[in-house]
Structures are given as C-alpha cells and as structure tokens.
Amino acid sequence: MGVFDVLLNALDVDAAIVTDPADMTYLSGYDNADCVIVVTRDRAAYFTDARYTEEAARIVGEKLKVVDGRLAPDALQAIAASGAKRVAFDSRLDFASYRLIAACASENAFELVPCDGVAAKLRIVKSRAEIDAIERAQEITDKVFEEILPLIREGIAEYELAAKLEYAILSKGAKLAFDSIVAFGENGSSPHAHRSDRRLKRGDFVTMDFGAKWQGYCSDMTRTVALGEITDMQRKAYQSVLAANVEGVAAVKAGVACRDVDAKIRKLLAKDGLDKFFVHSLGHGVGIDIHELPNLSPRSELTLQRGNVVTIEPGVYIEGSFGIRIEDMVVVEKGGCIDLTRSDKNLIIL
Ligand code: GLY
Ligand code: MN
C-alpha cells in the first residue's frame, strides 16, 4: 500500500486536501509551499502554477500528477469528479479557501473532515533517508558552531553575530531551519529573545540557538558560552543545566513516556533549586518542521518510538540577569538514543 492510501485509511476518508507546508513537503519531496496537494482514491495531484510547474514535474512527477491549476476551481473539481464522500482538510487551510471548499461540499454532497495535520502522525517516525538528511543538517550546524566561536568578541552586537552565523549556514548550501536566536547577558533570560543591538560585554553568557535545513529537514541546537570571567552562581547554574542535558539524553529510549522524561529532568533541576527557572518543555520533535511531534512536555500523551528525532533542551532563565540553554538533538533507538549533536557542551569561556 502506498503512502497516499495509508494516509486516507488513517483518516478514514476517501480524499484529502493538504495545505500544511510540511505535509506537502513530506508527501511530495519538494520543499515548496505554493501548492495544494489533493489525494483521492485513484490519484494524487500537485496543483501549482507556472512559477513552479517545471521544477515540480522534475521533482515530484513520478509520485504525483503535476497540474497547473488552483485550489478553486481545479482541485475542487478533481475532488467532486472522484465521487468522494468524506474529504479531510488540515488546520492550515485559510478561511477564504475553506468557504470555497464548503460551497463545493454542499453542492456535491461530501462531508468535510477537519484534522490537525493530514500527515503529522505519519511524520513522527522518521525513515533512514529522513534521518540521514537531519544528520547532515546537524553536521552543518556543528561546523558553523566551530567557525563562529572565534568571532565572538567583546563589542559585537547580537544582530551582527546572528548575521555571521546565518551567513555560515547559507554559504554551506543549506537553508535556515528558523530565525536564529542570539542573546547576550540579561537578554538570555527570554528563551526566545529577539536579537537586538545589545553589544557583548565580559561576564556575559551568549546563548545561540540555531539550525540548518538540509533537503527539507531541520536541525536544532543551542549552545551557551561565556565571555571573560563569570560568577560562581553562573558557573553553578551552567553545570546544573549541563547535568540536566546529559541526564535527559540518557533517559531517552523507545517505550518511555515523553512526559516522564520531562518530569525526570524537572526533578533533577529541583534538587539545585532551579526548576522554577525552567519555563518551557524539555524538548520537541524535529523533522521537516522545526517543532513537530512528539513533544517532551508535561502535557504529552505520547510514548517515544524508535525513529523519533527529538531535542533535549533544558534551560534556566533568571530575569534581568542571564539565561542558559543547552540543546542536543537525538534519534530514539530501542535501548537508548543516538545523539546527533557533536558540538562541545562543556562550559566554554572565551
Ligand atoms: N530552536 C528553537 C526552539 O526549539 O524553540
Ligand atoms: Mn529546540
């Protein structure tokens, strides 16, 4: 059974309209958001326009029929003609398109079945080829970290360091997995600080959270380094976060509940009185999207499976003072995991 039948069966529908960019990349192998994929029982078609039809035919032509057309009327006509009775659509569909689809559904008497993401569940377990792409994205990320360390000097601005980091990723032929986070000193206490013109001073921590996208697949890494002498309190907090990262990686294996890994690390940080400063989940899945299932969070109901790729990213954020996060990305295996992140995570003082 092909992936398209698996998808329709899993959703218990006989057609699906896919508009989630990550699902479209997953189903087509083509990293292009300007399209709509329509899956029916007898065909899967890729609707795009003349800006992309040539590339699309070359990349997806064997799997999907490429159509120079739009959601309405072309894709909708294909669904109506298929005689489908239950048609899934995902939560990324815009409201204007939804109205067109709803009108088509009432005219052709088919039921619309909303779902979070048509292929999100299929994407949780990665294939060998997907893991290879993620591994390559991480190799690039590790190389960029090595190259960037000598550029971290007193007086550089956050936006300058972020630009150098992103240039290094792009010049290796990769894309950015997301807008890199570069935060100095007190700015690091916002886990997702926006880069600013803050200049680096001695005694600052430097948090860098960045990743490459290779053949459509992301990597995600955070390293926190220091410039010049830091206080004992900063040093102790760093060692606690490092221990949390190491223990988190050690706790990952198939069959373990995601929320139990998160709870274990929260407990570990509590021993050092730091759990109240750990304000986000321990980790998340990584793949075509930078954040995907499964989440390692207190609310997760999922269990780790072999072939999941997840981050382990404990952090401590002291408002007005500093932040520390150390993030690795691992592949879940039967009795443990493979850490794809090679960059040094011992405290680096520049
Ligand atoms: N690297 C960004 C994040 O995980 O939220
Ligand atoms: Mn992350």
mmCIF file of C-alpha atoms and ligand atoms in Angstrom:
data_model
loop_
_atom_site.group_PDB
_atom_site.id
_atom_site.type_symbol
_atom_site.label_atom_id
_atom_site.label_comp_id
_atom_site.label_asym_id
_atom_site.label_seq_id
_atom_site.Cartn_x
_atom_site.Cartn_y
_atom_site.Cartn_z
ATOM 1 C CA MET A 1 0.000 0.000 0.000
ATOM 2 C CA GLY A 2 1.396 3.416 -0.937
ATOM 3 C CA VAL A 3 1.679 6.378 1.419
ATOM 4 C CA PHE A 4 -1.435 8.005 -0.059
ATOM 5 C CA ASP A 5 -3.645 5.008 0.739
ATOM 6 C CA VAL A 6 -2.125 4.777 4.219
ATOM 7 C CA LEU A 7 -2.974 8.421 4.732
ATOM 8 C CA LEU A 8 -6.593 8.099 3.561
ATOM 9 C CA ASN A 9 -7.108 4.944 5.621
ATOM 10 C CA ALA A 10 -5.623 6.518 8.758
ATOM 11 C CA LEU A 11 -8.054 9.434 8.454
ATOM 12 C CA ASP A 12 -10.948 7.211 7.364
ATOM 13 C CA VAL A 13 -11.696 9.435 4.372
ATOM 14 C CA ASP A 14 -11.655 8.959 0.624
ATOM 15 C CA ALA A 15 -9.989 12.246 -0.267
ATOM 16 C CA ALA A 16 -7.751 14.795 1.430
ATOM 17 C CA ILE A 17 -6.843 18.405 0.715
ATOM 18 C CA VAL A 18 -3.336 19.056 2.015
ATOM 19 C CA THR A 19 -2.262 22.663 2.619
ATOM 20 C CA ASP A 20 0.173 22.290 5.530
ATOM 21 C CA PRO A 21 3.589 23.170 4.004
ATOM 22 C CA ALA A 22 5.436 20.475 5.987
ATOM 23 C CA ASP A 23 2.910 17.798 4.998
ATOM 24 C CA MET A 24 3.178 18.894 1.362
ATOM 25 C CA THR A 25 6.980 18.571 1.506
ATOM 26 C CA TYR A 26 6.635 15.161 3.170
ATOM 27 C CA LEU A 27 4.228 13.836 0.549
ATOM 28 C CA SER A 28 5.992 15.316 -2.478
ATOM 29 C CA GLY A 29 9.675 15.559 -1.550
ATOM 30 C CA TYR A 30 9.551 19.135 -2.905
ATOM 31 C CA ASP A 31 10.128 21.984 -0.426
ATOM 32 C CA ASN A 32 7.636 24.453 -1.891
ATOM 33 C CA ALA A 33 4.704 25.974 -0.050
ATOM 34 C CA ASP A 34 2.951 27.429 -3.114
ATOM 35 C CA CYS A 35 0.824 24.433 -3.935
ATOM 36 C CA VAL A 36 -2.102 22.289 -2.833
ATOM 37 C CA ILE A 37 -1.974 18.516 -2.841
ATOM 38 C CA VAL A 38 -5.182 16.639 -3.419
ATOM 39 C CA VAL A 39 -5.285 12.942 -2.671
ATOM 40 C CA THR A 40 -8.187 10.843 -3.914
ATOM 41 C CA ARG A 41 -8.515 7.063 -4.112
ATOM 42 C CA ASP A 42 -7.419 6.947 -7.734
ATOM 43 C CA ARG A 43 -4.801 9.692 -7.893
ATOM 44 C CA ALA A 44 -2.696 12.203 -6.017
ATOM 45 C CA ALA A 45 -2.211 15.555 -7.704
ATOM 46 C CA TYR A 46 0.051 18.533 -7.092
ATOM 47 C CA PHE A 47 -1.663 21.804 -8.003
ATOM 48 C CA THR A 48 0.710 24.698 -8.506
ATOM 49 C CA ASP A 49 1.311 27.412 -11.091
ATOM 50 C CA ALA A 50 3.720 28.304 -13.851
ATOM 51 C CA ARG A 51 6.292 29.653 -11.378
ATOM 52 C CA TYR A 52 6.855 26.092 -10.168
ATOM 53 C CA THR A 53 5.455 23.594 -12.683
ATOM 54 C CA GLU A 54 8.808 22.860 -14.342
ATOM 55 C CA GLU A 55 10.631 22.186 -11.045
ATOM 56 C CA ALA A 56 7.609 20.308 -9.728
ATOM 57 C CA ALA A 57 7.434 17.995 -12.735
ATOM 58 C CA ARG A 58 11.109 17.161 -12.301
ATOM 59 C CA ILE A 59 10.961 16.568 -8.549
ATOM 60 C CA VAL A 60 7.506 15.152 -7.885
ATOM 61 C CA GLY A 61 6.489 13.974 -11.344
ATOM 62 C CA GLU A 62 6.871 10.283 -10.562
ATOM 63 C CA LYS A 63 4.785 10.356 -7.399
ATOM 64 C CA LEU A 64 2.191 12.976 -8.142
ATOM 65 C CA LYS A 65 0.458 14.317 -11.202
ATOM 66 C CA VAL A 66 1.511 17.964 -11.551
ATOM 67 C CA VAL A 67 -1.367 20.252 -12.535
ATOM 68 C CA ASP A 68 -1.064 23.910 -13.477
ATOM 69 C CA GLY A 69 -4.116 24.945 -11.506
ATOM 70 C CA ARG A 70 -5.540 26.347 -8.300
ATOM 71 C CA LEU A 71 -7.474 25.050 -5.326
ATOM 72 C CA ALA A 72 -10.630 26.528 -6.824
ATOM 73 C CA PRO A 73 -11.874 25.547 -9.252
ATOM 74 C CA ASP A 74 -9.267 22.968 -10.367
ATOM 75 C CA ALA A 75 -8.511 20.956 -7.209
ATOM 76 C CA LEU A 76 -12.141 21.087 -6.121
ATOM 77 C CA GLN A 77 -13.306 19.814 -9.490
ATOM 78 C CA ALA A 78 -10.925 16.859 -9.133
ATOM 79 C CA ILE A 79 -12.463 16.007 -5.749
ATOM 80 C CA ALA A 80 -16.034 16.354 -6.982
ATOM 81 C CA ALA A 81 -15.222 14.190 -10.020
ATOM 82 C CA SER A 82 -13.737 11.464 -7.789
ATOM 83 C CA GLY A 83 -17.121 10.935 -6.107
ATOM 84 C CA ALA A 84 -15.516 11.213 -2.640
ATOM 85 C CA LYS A 85 -17.952 11.184 0.268
ATOM 86 C CA ARG A 86 -15.608 12.155 3.122
ATOM 87 C CA VAL A 87 -12.888 14.730 2.468
ATOM 88 C CA ALA A 88 -10.225 15.686 5.014
ATOM 89 C CA PHE A 89 -8.657 19.128 5.218
ATOM 90 C CA ASP A 90 -5.983 20.436 7.578
ATOM 91 C CA SER A 91 -5.849 23.328 10.016
ATOM 92 C CA ARG A 92 -3.512 25.360 7.800
ATOM 93 C CA LEU A 93 -6.280 25.949 5.249
ATOM 94 C CA ASP A 94 -7.110 29.674 5.098
ATOM 95 C CA PHE A 95 -10.667 30.796 5.732
ATOM 96 C CA ALA A 96 -11.296 32.115 2.203
ATOM 97 C CA SER A 97 -10.349 28.694 0.785
ATOM 98 C CA TYR A 98 -12.444 26.964 3.426
ATOM 99 C CA ARG A 99 -15.512 28.861 2.226
ATOM 100 C CA LEU A 100 -14.911 27.705 -1.350
ATOM 101 C CA ILE A 101 -14.472 24.125 -0.202
ATOM 102 C CA ALA A 102 -17.582 24.266 1.973
ATOM 103 C CA ALA A 103 -19.632 25.527 -1.015
ATOM 104 C CA CYS A 104 -18.251 22.697 -3.165
ATOM 105 C CA ALA A 105 -19.048 20.181 -0.387
ATOM 106 C CA SER A 106 -22.679 21.169 -0.185
ATOM 107 C CA GLU A 107 -23.060 21.195 -3.982
ATOM 108 C CA ASN A 108 -21.517 17.738 -4.333
ATOM 109 C CA ALA A 109 -22.808 16.245 -1.093
ATOM 110 C CA PHE A 110 -19.493 15.326 0.510
ATOM 111 C CA GLU A 111 -18.659 15.637 4.168
ATOM 112 C CA LEU A 112 -15.706 17.765 5.295
ATOM 113 C CA VAL A 113 -13.473 16.175 7.952
ATOM 114 C CA PRO A 114 -11.167 18.613 9.782
ATOM 115 C CA CYS A 115 -7.853 17.319 11.087
ATOM 116 C CA ASP A 116 -4.805 18.968 12.692
ATOM 117 C CA GLY A 117 -2.404 17.801 10.036
ATOM 118 C CA VAL A 118 -3.124 15.235 7.356
ATOM 119 C CA ALA A 119 0.320 13.589 7.577
ATOM 120 C CA ALA A 120 1.501 14.801 11.034
ATOM 121 C CA LYS A 121 1.151 11.331 12.558
ATOM 122 C CA LEU A 122 2.970 9.631 9.670
ATOM 123 C CA ARG A 123 5.854 12.078 10.150
ATOM 124 C CA ILE A 124 6.525 11.127 13.803
ATOM 125 C CA VAL A 125 8.675 8.118 12.895
ATOM 126 C CA LYS A 126 11.480 9.015 10.501
ATOM 127 C CA SER A 127 12.783 6.810 7.708
ATOM 128 C CA ARG A 128 16.505 6.166 7.206
ATOM 129 C CA ALA A 129 16.577 8.762 4.417
ATOM 130 C CA GLU A 130 14.921 11.365 6.650
ATOM 131 C CA ILE A 131 17.380 10.689 9.483
ATOM 132 C CA ASP A 132 20.279 10.988 7.016
ATOM 133 C CA ALA A 133 19.078 14.453 5.973
ATOM 134 C CA ILE A 134 18.657 15.542 9.615
ATOM 135 C CA GLU A 135 22.109 14.188 10.436
ATOM 136 C CA ARG A 136 23.618 16.186 7.576
ATOM 137 C CA ALA A 137 21.772 19.319 8.743
ATOM 138 C CA GLN A 138 23.283 18.799 12.194
ATOM 139 C CA GLU A 139 26.793 18.255 10.776
ATOM 140 C CA ILE A 140 26.482 21.672 9.131
ATOM 141 C CA THR A 141 25.258 23.165 12.409
ATOM 142 C CA ASP A 142 28.230 21.715 14.320
ATOM 143 C CA LYS A 143 30.635 23.075 11.711
ATOM 144 C CA VAL A 144 29.045 26.519 11.943
ATOM 145 C CA PHE A 145 29.451 26.499 15.729
ATOM 146 C CA GLU A 146 33.143 25.737 15.344
ATOM 147 C CA GLU A 147 33.533 28.570 12.831
ATOM 148 C CA ILE A 148 31.570 31.083 14.867
ATOM 149 C CA LEU A 149 33.389 30.702 18.199
ATOM 150 C CA PRO A 150 36.433 32.817 17.187
ATOM 151 C CA LEU A 151 34.077 35.596 16.035
ATOM 152 C CA ILE A 152 32.512 36.028 19.481
ATOM 153 C CA ARG A 153 34.375 39.104 20.706
ATOM 154 C CA GLU A 154 33.687 41.908 23.157
ATOM 155 C CA GLY A 155 31.626 44.660 21.475
ATOM 156 C CA ILE A 156 29.945 42.577 18.775
ATOM 157 C CA ALA A 157 26.162 43.163 18.607
ATOM 158 C CA GLU A 158 23.630 40.338 18.810
ATOM 159 C CA TYR A 159 22.401 41.088 15.278
ATOM 160 C CA GLU A 160 25.961 41.016 13.932
ATOM 161 C CA LEU A 161 26.698 37.625 15.457
ATOM 162 C CA ALA A 162 23.341 36.300 14.229
ATOM 163 C CA ALA A 163 24.129 37.531 10.695
ATOM 164 C CA LYS A 164 27.534 35.827 10.708
ATOM 165 C CA LEU A 165 26.001 32.632 11.982
ATOM 166 C CA GLU A 166 23.282 32.638 9.344
ATOM 167 C CA TYR A 167 25.737 33.508 6.572
ATOM 168 C CA ALA A 168 27.827 30.496 7.613
ATOM 169 C CA ILE A 169 24.779 28.217 7.350
ATOM 170 C CA LEU A 170 23.661 29.613 3.986
ATOM 171 C CA SER A 171 27.134 29.506 2.489
ATOM 172 C CA LYS A 172 27.221 25.755 3.072
ATOM 173 C CA GLY A 173 24.305 25.327 0.692
ATOM 174 C CA ALA A 174 21.772 24.828 3.483
ATOM 175 C CA LYS A 175 18.730 26.922 4.399
ATOM 176 C CA LEU A 176 17.939 28.256 7.863
ATOM 177 C CA ALA A 177 15.818 25.905 9.937
ATOM 178 C CA PHE A 178 14.409 29.000 11.722
ATOM 179 C CA ASP A 179 15.426 32.551 12.659
ATOM 180 C CA SER A 180 18.480 32.033 14.846
ATOM 181 C CA ILE A 181 18.344 33.201 18.442
ATOM 182 C CA VAL A 182 21.394 35.107 19.664
ATOM 183 C CA ALA A 183 21.086 36.645 23.128
ATOM 184 C CA PHE A 184 23.700 38.216 25.388
ATOM 185 C CA GLY A 185 23.686 38.646 29.157
ATOM 186 C CA GLU A 186 20.298 39.636 30.613
ATOM 187 C CA ASN A 187 18.616 39.210 27.200
ATOM 188 C CA GLY A 188 19.220 35.468 27.529
ATOM 189 C CA SER A 189 16.560 35.227 30.219
ATOM 190 C CA SER A 190 13.893 35.261 27.471
ATOM 191 C CA PRO A 191 14.122 31.762 25.990
ATOM 192 C CA HIS A 192 13.182 33.080 22.551
ATOM 193 C CA ALA A 193 14.738 36.534 22.755
ATOM 194 C CA HIS A 194 14.672 38.586 19.560
ATOM 195 C CA ARG A 195 18.126 39.726 18.528
ATOM 196 C CA SER A 196 18.931 43.342 19.344
ATOM 197 C CA ASP A 197 21.762 45.861 19.164
ATOM 198 C CA ARG A 198 22.974 44.792 22.637
ATOM 199 C CA ARG A 199 26.763 44.520 22.498
ATOM 200 C CA LEU A 200 28.734 41.760 24.144
ATOM 201 C CA LYS A 201 30.436 42.509 27.455
ATOM 202 C CA ARG A 202 32.817 40.492 29.586
ATOM 203 C CA GLY A 203 30.933 38.370 32.101
ATOM 204 C CA ASP A 204 28.033 37.753 29.683
ATOM 205 C CA PHE A 205 26.638 34.438 28.677
ATOM 206 C CA VAL A 206 26.000 34.117 24.931
ATOM 207 C CA THR A 207 23.047 31.908 24.011
ATOM 208 C CA MET A 208 22.956 30.728 20.396
ATOM 209 C CA ASP A 209 20.012 28.618 19.229
ATOM 210 C CA PHE A 210 20.221 27.802 15.536
ATOM 211 C CA GLY A 211 19.859 25.121 12.914
ATOM 212 C CA ALA A 212 20.286 24.288 9.260
ATOM 213 C CA LYS A 213 17.723 22.869 6.858
ATOM 214 C CA TRP A 214 19.115 20.262 4.502
ATOM 215 C CA GLN A 215 16.988 18.696 1.760
ATOM 216 C CA GLY A 216 13.902 19.940 3.577
ATOM 217 C CA TYR A 217 14.906 18.611 7.038
ATOM 218 C CA CYS A 218 15.889 20.694 10.074
ATOM 219 C CA SER A 219 18.476 20.503 12.797
ATOM 220 C CA ASP A 220 18.213 22.334 16.102
ATOM 221 C CA MET A 221 20.976 23.108 18.574
ATOM 222 C CA THR A 222 21.561 25.547 21.412
ATOM 223 C CA ARG A 223 24.900 26.311 22.977
ATOM 224 C CA THR A 224 25.623 28.850 25.707
ATOM 225 C CA VAL A 225 29.189 30.115 26.055
ATOM 226 C CA ALA A 226 30.692 32.831 28.263
ATOM 227 C CA LEU A 227 32.952 35.778 27.544
ATOM 228 C CA GLY A 228 35.523 36.500 30.236
ATOM 229 C CA GLU A 229 35.102 35.732 33.909
ATOM 230 C CA ILE A 230 31.682 34.699 35.148
ATOM 231 C CA THR A 231 30.339 34.458 38.708
ATOM 232 C CA ASP A 232 30.192 31.277 40.777
ATOM 233 C CA MET A 233 26.419 31.414 40.529
ATOM 234 C CA GLN A 234 26.569 31.484 36.711
ATOM 235 C CA ARG A 235 29.062 28.630 36.736
ATOM 236 C CA LYS A 236 26.925 26.503 39.084
ATOM 237 C CA ALA A 237 23.788 27.142 37.054
ATOM 238 C CA TYR A 238 25.653 26.126 33.898
ATOM 239 C CA GLN A 239 26.756 22.841 35.483
ATOM 240 C CA SER A 240 23.156 22.121 36.570
ATOM 241 C CA VAL A 241 21.815 22.714 33.054
ATOM 242 C CA LEU A 242 24.597 20.580 31.595
ATOM 243 C CA ALA A 243 23.776 17.728 34.000
ATOM 244 C CA ALA A 244 20.100 18.099 33.036
ATOM 245 C CA ASN A 245 21.005 17.861 29.359
ATOM 246 C CA VAL A 246 23.219 14.799 29.881
ATOM 247 C CA GLU A 247 20.599 13.054 32.030
ATOM 248 C CA GLY A 248 17.872 13.964 29.571
ATOM 249 C CA VAL A 249 19.771 12.378 26.690
ATOM 250 C CA ALA A 250 20.425 9.307 28.860
ATOM 251 C CA ALA A 251 16.711 8.978 29.663
ATOM 252 C CA VAL A 252 15.585 8.793 26.031
ATOM 253 C CA LYS A 253 14.659 5.374 24.681
ATOM 254 C CA ALA A 254 11.773 3.746 22.865
ATOM 255 C CA GLY A 255 8.869 2.864 25.126
ATOM 256 C CA VAL A 256 9.342 5.695 27.629
ATOM 257 C CA ALA A 257 6.502 8.199 28.044
ATOM 258 C CA CYS A 258 7.537 11.628 26.756
ATOM 259 C CA ARG A 259 6.189 13.355 29.853
ATOM 260 C CA ASP A 260 8.243 11.074 32.134
ATOM 261 C CA VAL A 261 11.486 12.263 30.519
ATOM 262 C CA ASP A 262 10.388 15.865 31.081
ATOM 263 C CA ALA A 263 9.409 15.114 34.704
ATOM 264 C CA LYS A 264 12.715 13.418 35.452
ATOM 265 C CA ILE A 265 14.707 16.438 34.361
ATOM 266 C CA ARG A 266 12.428 18.893 36.165
ATOM 267 C CA LYS A 267 13.062 16.875 39.352
ATOM 268 C CA LEU A 268 16.794 16.943 38.762
ATOM 269 C CA LEU A 269 16.791 20.733 38.395
ATOM 270 C CA ALA A 270 14.642 20.990 41.548
ATOM 271 C CA LYS A 271 17.495 19.476 43.575
ATOM 272 C CA ASP A 272 19.525 22.593 42.726
ATOM 273 C CA GLY A 273 16.506 24.873 43.307
ATOM 274 C CA LEU A 274 16.374 25.704 39.604
ATOM 275 C CA ASP A 275 13.149 24.021 38.432
ATOM 276 C CA LYS A 276 11.162 27.257 38.798
ATOM 277 C CA PHE A 277 13.523 28.865 36.282
ATOM 278 C CA PHE A 278 12.938 26.117 33.697
ATOM 279 C CA VAL A 279 9.941 27.663 31.974
ATOM 280 C CA HIS A 280 9.402 25.517 28.866
ATOM 281 C CA SER A 281 9.171 21.886 27.813
ATOM 282 C CA LEU A 282 12.233 19.676 27.798
ATOM 283 C CA GLY A 283 12.111 19.098 24.059
ATOM 284 C CA HIS A 284 10.216 18.556 20.839
ATOM 285 C CA GLY A 285 10.289 16.503 17.687
ATOM 286 C CA VAL A 286 12.293 17.807 14.729
ATOM 287 C CA GLY A 287 11.854 16.979 11.062
ATOM 288 C CA ILE A 288 10.513 18.991 8.151
ATOM 289 C CA ASP A 289 9.169 21.407 10.779
ATOM 290 C CA ILE A 290 11.442 22.678 13.491
ATOM 291 C CA HIS A 291 8.740 21.823 16.021
ATOM 292 C CA GLU A 292 6.753 18.675 15.430
ATOM 293 C CA LEU A 293 5.549 15.637 17.335
ATOM 294 C CA PRO A 294 6.389 14.201 19.786
ATOM 295 C CA ASN A 295 6.768 16.880 22.454
ATOM 296 C CA LEU A 296 8.693 16.094 25.623
ATOM 297 C CA SER A 297 6.355 18.116 27.786
ATOM 298 C CA PRO A 298 4.289 17.566 30.939
ATOM 299 C CA ARG A 299 1.152 17.528 28.735
ATOM 300 C CA SER A 300 2.343 14.989 26.182
ATOM 301 C CA GLU A 301 0.397 11.743 25.950
ATOM 302 C CA LEU A 302 2.804 10.123 23.505
ATOM 303 C CA THR A 303 5.414 7.451 24.083
ATOM 304 C CA LEU A 304 8.835 7.604 22.440
ATOM 305 C CA GLN A 305 9.208 5.299 19.445
ATOM 306 C CA ARG A 306 12.254 4.106 17.563
ATOM 307 C CA GLY A 307 12.897 6.586 14.734
ATOM 308 C CA ASN A 308 11.605 9.687 16.529
ATOM 309 C CA VAL A 309 14.003 12.623 16.384
ATOM 310 C CA VAL A 310 13.703 14.849 19.454
ATOM 311 C CA THR A 311 15.575 17.652 21.177
ATOM 312 C CA ILE A 312 16.697 17.698 24.792
ATOM 313 C CA GLU A 313 16.932 21.350 25.766
ATOM 314 C CA PRO A 314 16.830 22.151 29.459
ATOM 315 C CA GLY A 315 17.321 25.789 30.339
ATOM 316 C CA VAL A 316 17.451 28.160 33.279
ATOM 317 C CA TYR A 317 16.283 31.766 32.866
ATOM 318 C CA ILE A 318 16.935 34.345 35.586
ATOM 319 C CA GLU A 319 15.044 37.529 34.734
ATOM 320 C CA GLY A 320 17.234 40.608 34.403
ATOM 321 C CA SER A 321 20.369 38.551 34.843
ATOM 322 C CA PHE A 322 21.092 35.696 32.410
ATOM 323 C CA GLY A 323 19.867 32.592 30.643
ATOM 324 C CA ILE A 324 21.431 29.232 29.858
ATOM 325 C CA ARG A 325 20.128 26.568 27.475
ATOM 326 C CA ILE A 326 21.931 23.501 26.172
ATOM 327 C CA GLU A 327 20.143 21.658 23.383
ATOM 328 C CA ASP A 328 21.060 18.416 21.632
ATOM 329 C CA MET A 329 19.047 16.506 19.041
ATOM 330 C CA VAL A 330 18.804 12.719 19.288
ATOM 331 C CA VAL A 331 17.407 9.783 17.332
ATOM 332 C CA VAL A 332 15.355 7.413 19.502
ATOM 333 C CA GLU A 333 16.511 3.793 19.440
ATOM 334 C CA LYS A 334 15.321 0.617 21.169
ATOM 335 C CA GLY A 335 17.573 0.738 24.225
ATOM 336 C CA GLY A 336 18.619 4.398 24.169
ATOM 337 C CA CYS A 337 19.301 7.072 21.599
ATOM 338 C CA ILE A 338 21.937 8.394 19.223
ATOM 339 C CA ASP A 339 22.995 11.959 19.947
ATOM 340 C CA LEU A 340 23.442 13.686 16.576
ATOM 341 C CA THR A 341 24.925 16.809 18.182
ATOM 342 C CA ARG A 342 28.700 16.775 18.327
ATOM 343 C CA SER A 343 29.466 20.344 19.440
ATOM 344 C CA ASP A 344 31.200 20.622 22.804
ATOM 345 C CA LYS A 345 28.778 21.342 25.627
ATOM 346 C CA ASN A 346 31.235 21.724 28.467
ATOM 347 C CA LEU A 347 31.446 25.328 29.608
ATOM 348 C CA ILE A 348 33.437 27.303 27.040
ATOM 349 C CA ILE A 349 34.879 30.569 28.359
ATOM 350 C CA LEU A 350 36.174 32.764 25.564
HETATM 351 N N1 GLY B 1 15.200 26.123 18.455
HETATM 352 C C1 GLY B 1 14.027 26.807 18.699
HETATM 353 C C2 GLY B 1 13.140 26.029 19.593
HETATM 354 O O1 GLY B 1 13.301 24.882 19.800
HETATM 355 O O2 GLY B 1 12.169 26.550 20.087
HETATM 356 MN MN MN B 2 14.569 23.356 20.040
#
